[in-house]
Amino acid sequence: MTEHSHLGNQLAVELHGITKRFPGVIANHDIELLVRPGTIHAIVGENGAGKSTLMKTLYGMHQPDEGTITVNGNLVQFKTPTDAIAAGIGMVHQHFMLADNLTITENIILGDEPVDGRGRIKFKEARERIETLMKSLGATFDPNTNVSELGVGQRQRVEILKVLYRGAKILILDEPTAVLVPQEVDELFTTLKRLVADGATVIFISHKLDEVLAYCDEITVIRQGTTVAHTTPSQVNRRSLAELMVGSDLPDPSGRETKIGTDVRLQVTGLNLAGEIVGAKLALEDINVAVHSGEIVGIAGVEGNGQFELCESILGLRTILSGSISVCGQELSHAETRERINMGLSYIPFDRHREGLLLDAPLWENTFLGREENSSLTNGPFISRSKIESDCRSIIDRFGVLTPSEQVPAFALSGGNQQKLVVGREMASDPKVLLAAHPTRGVDVGAQAAIWDELRHARDNGLGVLLISADLEELIGLSDRILVMFDGRVTAHLDPATATPEMLGTYMTGEEQGVAQ
Amino acid sequence: MKSQRLQRMAVTSASSLLAVFVALCICAVILLITGKDPIEAYKTLFGAAGDTKVLQGALNRATPLMISAAAVAIGFKMNLFNIGVEGQMRVSLLATAVAGAAIRLPAPLHVLFCLIVAMATGALWAAFAGWLKVKRGVNEVISTIMLNFVALSLVAWAFDSFFRVESTTGSLLVKTKELPTSAWFPDIVDRRLNGMFFIAVLVLVLFYVLVWKTKFGFQLRASGANPGASRVTGVNPKRMIMISMLLSGALAGLVGMRALLGDVHAYQNNLAEQQGFNGIAVALLGRNHPLGIFISALLFGYLGEASGRLQLIDIPKEITTIMTGIIVLAVVIINEAVKRWDDRRIQHKAALALEAVAVPA
């Protein structure tokens, strides 16, 4: 498996003048990419810069309009991913494509099963091959384990095995670390280093600069659809690389001039919430959180450790077992959701598509959503379309939502602009308390800066914010205090002035608990 | 930016028209296969439009279709598929026929009383399905279909056991006791077009105002479009389900009133048959919009009325039933295809508009 010919200076992948147009947009133009064999080559750029489009071109998911692709010195044209796989290219997608109820072996051979003359799957042979591959990766799990029992990092390794099993020598990893905690990132790169040492080539797509600088051999920067720089980690630092990516000055989450107020805006005391299944452990256990006016309290945690349930409990969408919730001193533990919202509670939901937007409806209806009690937008029981539209226009202006008008349906906007619209709507009613779940998830750097600015501005005006985020730098930069949630409990209180992403990672995985000062 | 809305409306209407056209073509092929001349058939079918009597009849037939389509559409707006309009209508028909015949009131009040009884009983029957969904999570498609059977049998039994009166004219049709004339809904054109037509138009206007112009209507549409998003804004989904089922059932109760109050004046077994089901087709073709429902109901009413003419040239009138069915299928398929195309068009247009703004900057 490890035999590979030394090809001297021949490049593993060579892209020249790649241009890909979609109707109305040029996703890629004049891309130049040179990847040397046996390296980890990072492709960095902000969201929407065109990284994914480029990788889809290389993986044969669509054809470029102009330009050439050369793999191992041969000029190629990929009509489908099958052609790319045949040329030794494999792709590990950001979203795992694994069947939970099958074993690791079954998942890996799925769609490429070795069969004998009578059509039976040769499991033994497959397993042996997989075990050899696993050894070369340094993976230690049993190939007969069900995938449902694996953690995120292990699942990712199975995805990599899937690609290797199909004979890939050039691996494309699309933002592989987005779902990992810092420790898992370390493990991933250890794996990748082994692969590269065995002669594979890794193309690593990311916008996380620290890991790119720490682990990659070469870097190509994409900005606004084209390659703007080719460099190595020794030639750049974090700041200069980021500036190459953004093309201008960088946003920074930190900074505050005002003092935290003394009045408590949100008080959660002794909150317990039953689990989904009767008799199961509590979904939330003895949660105590207080948010003062002008304060941002950050909640760190791997997704699924109770953050979602905490928001739903505060909003009154779930019936709590015990404990109390109050907003601005008003006890609201058993109030209806609407009542809580009218008290000044606001919510940027976890998933803007599922809980934030009416995708088919025009923007003005979207900014009206949840604000039906706002008398400046209605005439008695009737909605006032003209007032809502002008309100929507002012949200669009204030938050820099890029849109032709307030009449276009929400699905026509890019993700970043959709998010800005949701944030804008939630801030428009001058809330007292904001529950912000991943307020900048999946948005570009420009939109991120705009949203951070608005959060800071509102905070300086006395807004209390409960910030839930997977972006640890955002958490550390914006928060005045950080709580770590693990397994439905608050397991640590950290000071953002001294916290580091690695430290947060340790707490998030439940390895450590308590107060760090 | 009003033009954007008009464009969307034009695209929607065009796709419905296309569906009707496709259905006509398919029916032409069916006619050809059965050895009939489609051109002659269509000439006869649409040539009848010159006849005032046919047009009056078309409006008369459109009356219950408009109401039952509105009943279906108000459910659709909330993502509820009320297939039970037929059953809700049947329950309210018998209840109204019996209650209306049992009391004496001056004319306008008596009619009003009958309409209120009809709406109340229709809503009550629909409330079962709503209650099952809210309390037990039973899919409303299943429960309303099942409740249709229950309603049909229950009404037939109650009618047969308690409320039938022997015919005095020697007719074989058994009916309930006839309503006093004070409960009759007056005709606009004698025996051709009943005044319930205005009630149907009023229903569509109120439907439009309620769903598109009020806060409640906005919440209804929002919970239909994205239940998750409206839930986090504090709209109680169970309450919305219950309210829209009640509204839908109340309208369903009105569907049979043209036949009962405006025509037969007593309950009989085949009264207003199928009018609850036909509303589903009208709502689909009309895209759940009052204006679309109005036009579709007129089309279906016209096809029903003019189909009699076909028999004169030896073409079975059932061809219009087939046509109705094919129109519905074509609508569902073509609407989906057109919507995808239009969504892409809008997205590209938005992207282009932004590029145009971005370039000079």
XYZ file of C-alpha atoms in Angstrom, chain A residues 76-490:
415
model
C -7.294 15.617 -16.903
C -10.939 16.460 -17.330
C -13.284 15.181 -14.641
C -16.890 14.727 -15.658
C -17.984 13.243 -12.332
C -16.397 12.549 -8.936
C -15.916 8.960 -10.135
C -13.320 10.256 -12.629
C -11.582 12.150 -9.839
C -11.539 9.070 -7.603
C -10.057 7.052 -10.465
C -7.289 9.651 -10.699
C -6.558 9.147 -6.987
C -8.373 12.145 -5.559
C -10.590 11.748 -2.511
C -12.734 14.219 -0.649
C -13.636 14.279 3.029
C -16.740 16.381 3.355
C -17.439 18.785 6.168
C -20.700 17.025 6.936
C -20.143 13.377 7.651
C -21.849 10.948 5.341
C -21.967 7.871 7.519
C -24.751 5.415 8.254
C -25.071 5.292 12.041
C -26.505 1.792 12.211
C -23.674 0.161 10.247
C -20.223 -0.851 11.459
C -17.046 0.952 10.527
C -16.179 -1.751 7.984
C -19.621 -1.659 6.415
C -19.507 2.106 6.151
C -16.101 2.091 4.545
C -16.892 -0.495 1.888
C -20.383 0.856 1.219
C -20.699 1.404 -2.524
C -17.362 -0.300 -3.254
C -17.857 -3.763 -1.766
C -15.430 -6.556 -2.682
C -17.595 -9.475 -3.831
C -16.832 -13.064 -4.738
C -18.132 -14.880 -7.787
C -21.487 -15.542 -6.191
C -22.128 -11.961 -5.243
C -21.298 -12.344 -1.554
C -19.349 -9.608 0.174
C -15.856 -10.662 1.141
C -15.916 -9.147 4.607
C -12.745 -10.819 5.783
C -10.687 -9.409 2.948
C -12.228 -5.969 3.395
C -11.544 -6.016 7.117
C -7.932 -6.958 6.602
C -7.414 -4.153 4.158
C -9.065 -1.701 6.509
C -6.921 -2.878 9.405
C -3.771 -2.249 7.401
C -5.019 1.210 6.512
C -5.907 1.876 10.124
C -2.435 0.918 11.234
C -0.917 3.379 8.800
C -3.218 6.058 10.195
C -2.444 5.187 13.791
C -6.118 4.581 14.465
C -6.869 2.067 17.156
C -10.570 1.326 17.022
C -12.220 -2.004 16.246
C -13.610 -2.040 12.677
C -16.641 -3.986 13.911
C -17.838 -1.123 16.087
C -21.070 0.577 15.127
C -20.504 4.102 13.883
C -23.188 5.358 16.281
C -20.788 4.643 19.140
C -18.032 6.849 17.766
C -17.190 10.410 18.717
C -16.870 13.228 16.228
C -13.117 12.908 15.833
C -13.335 9.167 15.262
C -16.109 9.564 12.713
C -13.897 11.907 10.819
C -11.155 9.296 10.802
C -13.647 6.809 9.344
C -14.405 9.322 6.589
C -10.686 9.555 5.852
C -10.435 5.744 5.813
C -13.314 5.635 3.350
C -11.388 7.825 0.986
C -8.123 5.920 1.446
C -9.903 2.610 0.894
C -10.846 3.844 -2.551
C -7.172 4.353 -3.303
C -6.921 8.108 -2.897
C -3.439 9.584 -2.849
C -4.597 13.159 -2.875
C -7.019 14.006 -0.085
C -9.203 17.087 0.002
C -10.471 17.966 3.471
C -13.213 20.582 3.528
C -13.024 22.537 6.808
C -12.357 19.370 8.779
C -11.735 21.121 12.077
C -15.003 23.047 12.205
C -16.576 20.277 14.257
C -13.593 19.423 16.462
C -12.383 20.646 19.825
C -8.713 21.701 20.009
C -7.483 18.309 21.281
C -9.166 16.500 18.434
C -7.597 18.923 15.998
C -4.184 17.845 17.282
C -5.052 14.210 16.713
C -6.336 14.932 13.229
C -3.085 16.564 12.210
C -1.036 13.745 13.693
C -3.017 11.450 11.405
C -2.512 13.705 8.416
C 1.240 13.935 9.075
C 1.457 10.138 8.995
C -0.409 10.052 5.695
C 1.879 12.625 4.167
C 4.925 10.726 5.391
C 3.550 7.704 3.540
C 3.446 9.686 0.329
C -0.076 11.086 0.291
C -0.884 14.704 -0.447
C -3.403 16.634 1.615
C -5.320 19.697 0.487
C -6.695 21.307 3.580
C -9.441 23.906 3.378
C -9.803 26.178 6.361
C -10.311 29.648 7.628
C -8.757 28.935 11.011
C -5.373 30.516 10.691
C -3.709 29.150 13.817
C -3.972 25.546 12.747
C -2.961 26.393 9.195
C 0.177 28.116 10.448
C 0.962 25.358 12.928
C 0.514 22.297 10.775
C 0.553 23.060 7.054
C 3.543 23.087 4.716
C 2.263 25.533 2.135
C -0.583 27.995 1.936
C -2.615 29.375 -0.932
C -4.887 32.302 -0.114
C -8.169 32.841 -1.943
C -9.955 36.144 -1.877
C -13.086 37.072 -3.793
C -12.898 34.062 -6.049
C -9.258 34.194 -7.048
C -5.897 33.103 -5.653
C -4.079 36.128 -4.254
C -1.013 34.587 -2.628
C 1.053 31.436 -2.361
C 3.219 31.284 0.707
C 4.563 29.135 3.554
C 4.000 29.415 7.308
C 7.540 30.657 7.813
C 6.952 33.663 5.567
C 3.784 34.955 7.244
C 2.288 35.453 10.665
C -1.294 35.268 11.797
C -2.021 38.904 11.191
C -0.453 39.205 7.747
C -2.149 36.011 6.606
C -5.499 37.259 7.845
C -4.987 40.515 6.040
C -4.218 38.646 2.837
C -7.472 36.774 3.333
C -9.651 39.763 4.054
C -7.753 42.304 1.967
C -8.094 44.956 4.649
C -7.947 45.536 8.375
C -9.247 42.868 10.651
C -12.212 42.899 12.978
C -11.467 42.178 16.589
C -14.049 40.847 19.019
C -12.554 42.403 22.121
C -12.683 45.872 23.586
C -14.972 47.656 26.010
C -15.064 51.107 27.556
C -18.208 51.009 29.668
C -18.753 49.355 33.018
C -21.022 46.400 33.710
C -24.239 47.544 35.354
C -25.349 46.464 38.803
C -28.928 45.495 37.962
C -29.570 41.893 37.055
C -31.287 41.560 33.699
C -31.557 37.793 33.542
C -31.510 35.530 36.549
C -31.661 31.761 36.285
C -31.632 29.961 39.621
C -31.495 26.253 40.351
C -32.923 25.347 36.953
C -33.664 21.678 36.380
C -35.115 20.304 33.153
C -36.209 16.723 32.578
C -34.604 14.687 29.800
C -36.404 13.791 26.586
C -37.138 10.271 27.727
C -38.968 9.546 30.949
C -36.553 8.283 33.571
C -33.486 9.474 31.689
C -31.021 11.809 33.339
C -31.816 15.497 33.555
C -31.248 17.562 30.430
C -30.307 20.497 32.627
C -29.151 20.168 36.191
C -29.012 22.973 38.732
C -28.165 25.779 36.325
C -27.431 29.162 37.872
C -26.714 32.095 35.602
C -27.044 35.819 36.115
C -26.589 38.405 33.391
C -26.293 42.055 34.412
C -27.088 45.051 32.292
C -24.213 45.835 29.955
C -22.720 42.395 30.423
C -21.995 39.598 27.979
C -21.910 36.179 29.583
C -20.439 33.551 27.298
C -21.421 29.899 27.327
C -18.816 27.499 25.987
C -19.487 23.869 25.335
C -19.523 21.192 22.698
C -22.900 21.294 21.012
C -25.506 19.102 22.630
C -24.454 19.645 26.221
C -27.549 21.575 27.219
C -27.064 24.997 25.611
C -30.086 24.555 23.357
C -32.240 23.340 26.232
C -31.113 26.265 28.360
C -32.258 28.759 25.712
C -35.559 26.960 25.243
C -36.158 26.930 29.003
C -35.423 30.625 29.355
C -37.799 31.328 26.473
C -40.510 29.218 28.058
C -40.624 26.703 25.243
C -40.050 23.845 27.659
C -41.685 23.142 30.970
C -39.016 23.167 33.637
C -38.945 20.753 36.564
C -37.854 23.275 39.151
C -35.953 26.490 39.559
C -36.765 30.027 38.588
C -36.202 32.362 35.663
C -36.628 36.089 35.896
C -36.120 38.954 33.474
C -35.451 42.418 34.925
C -36.480 41.168 38.351
C -39.807 39.885 37.126
C -40.389 36.222 37.884
C -41.369 34.524 34.599
C -40.838 30.821 35.279
C -44.347 29.920 34.224
C -45.141 32.744 31.825
C -46.002 32.160 28.187
C -43.227 32.699 25.643
C -44.965 35.775 24.241
C -45.123 37.355 27.662
C -41.390 36.822 28.151
C -40.638 38.343 24.760
C -42.815 41.329 25.607
C -40.798 41.707 28.827
C -37.739 42.382 26.668
C -36.340 38.921 25.973
C -34.897 38.414 22.503
C -33.435 35.349 20.797
C -31.032 34.773 17.939
C -31.760 31.104 17.252
C -29.212 28.324 16.756
C -30.277 27.591 13.200
C -31.474 30.549 11.169
C -33.187 28.368 8.593
C -35.042 26.197 11.033
C -35.984 28.770 13.613
C -35.133 32.204 12.366
C -36.563 32.840 8.934
C -39.516 32.339 6.646
C -37.376 31.548 3.612
C -40.122 31.914 1.008
C -41.479 35.131 2.481
C -40.193 38.611 1.614
C -37.716 40.267 3.954
C -40.296 42.666 5.381
C -42.391 39.760 6.606
C -39.262 38.244 8.089
C -38.403 41.338 10.080
C -42.007 41.447 11.321
C -41.888 37.883 12.610
C -42.325 37.784 16.377
C -43.004 41.514 16.547
C -46.741 41.395 15.966
C -47.349 43.095 19.324
C -45.231 46.082 18.340
C -47.864 48.795 18.006
C -45.685 50.928 15.735
C -45.961 48.253 13.062
C -49.690 47.566 13.256
C -53.091 49.252 13.164
C -55.110 47.494 15.829
C -55.601 43.914 14.684
C -54.307 44.747 11.200
C -50.715 44.734 10.040
C -49.445 47.956 8.551
C -47.488 46.962 5.524
C -46.011 50.378 4.829
C -44.755 50.768 8.403
C -43.307 47.252 8.420
C -41.575 47.866 5.111
C -39.957 51.082 6.245
C -38.918 49.418 9.512
C -37.408 46.613 7.451
C -35.522 49.111 5.299
C -34.049 50.733 8.386
C -32.906 47.310 9.674
C -31.363 46.610 6.273
C -29.512 49.936 6.358
C -28.400 49.741 9.964
C -27.043 46.201 9.699
C -25.709 46.477 6.168
C -27.810 43.651 4.776
C -26.906 43.336 1.107
C -30.168 43.044 -0.786
C -31.790 44.709 -3.774
C -34.887 45.554 -1.714
C -37.057 44.476 1.201
C -39.364 42.658 -1.229
C -37.042 39.791 -2.180
C -37.685 36.468 -0.478
C -35.230 35.546 2.274
C -33.856 32.534 0.392
C -32.359 34.879 -2.233
C -29.901 36.281 0.338
C -26.503 34.839 1.163
C -26.121 33.156 4.558
C -24.258 36.103 6.060
C -26.935 38.547 4.998
C -29.691 36.297 6.277
C -27.930 36.189 9.631
C -27.546 39.970 9.693
C -31.269 40.258 9.045
C -32.086 37.938 11.951
C -29.712 39.766 14.291
C -31.156 43.068 13.119
C -34.692 41.958 13.791
C -33.852 40.764 17.284
C -32.059 44.007 18.145
C -34.686 46.231 16.544
C -37.127 46.024 19.444
C -34.509 47.272 21.939
C -34.505 44.127 24.052
C -33.387 44.016 27.685
C -31.863 40.555 27.408
C -30.549 38.884 24.274
C -29.974 35.160 23.985
C -27.495 34.991 21.123
C -26.841 31.475 19.865
C -23.980 31.388 17.369
C -24.662 34.942 16.215
C -21.900 34.836 13.599
C -22.035 31.201 12.508
C -21.373 30.768 8.821
C -21.003 34.448 8.014
C -18.073 36.193 6.340
C -15.567 38.350 8.166
C -17.271 41.579 7.154
C -20.650 40.485 8.455
C -18.994 39.098 11.572
C -17.421 42.458 12.317
C -20.752 44.212 11.775
C -22.574 41.835 14.108
C -19.868 42.124 16.768
C -20.072 45.912 16.531
C -23.815 45.854 17.047
C -23.538 43.489 20.003
C -20.889 45.671 21.621
C -22.864 48.808 20.935
C -26.050 47.346 22.427
C -24.105 46.067 25.405
C -22.647 49.527 26.034
C -26.236 50.779 26.061
C -27.117 48.316 28.807
C -28.190 45.168 26.973
C -27.536 41.936 28.826
C -26.334 39.184 26.512
C -26.114 35.446 26.997
C -23.739 34.420 24.222
C -23.536 30.830 23.072
C -20.844 30.173 20.544
C -18.622 27.497 19.117
C -16.147 30.129 17.991
C -13.848 30.175 20.996
C -12.118 33.372 19.961
C -15.454 35.097 19.696
C -16.362 33.834 23.164
C -13.105 34.949 24.715
C -13.105 38.261 22.889
C -16.682 39.335 23.563
C -17.538 37.812 26.921
C -17.108 39.403 30.325
C -17.425 36.001 31.959
C -17.437 32.509 30.481
C -19.367 29.530 31.780
C -18.612 26.075 30.443
C -21.468 23.651 30.001
C -20.900 19.935 29.972
C -23.509 17.213 30.159
C -26.325 19.567 31.141
C -24.409 21.259 33.936
C -22.297 24.352 34.315
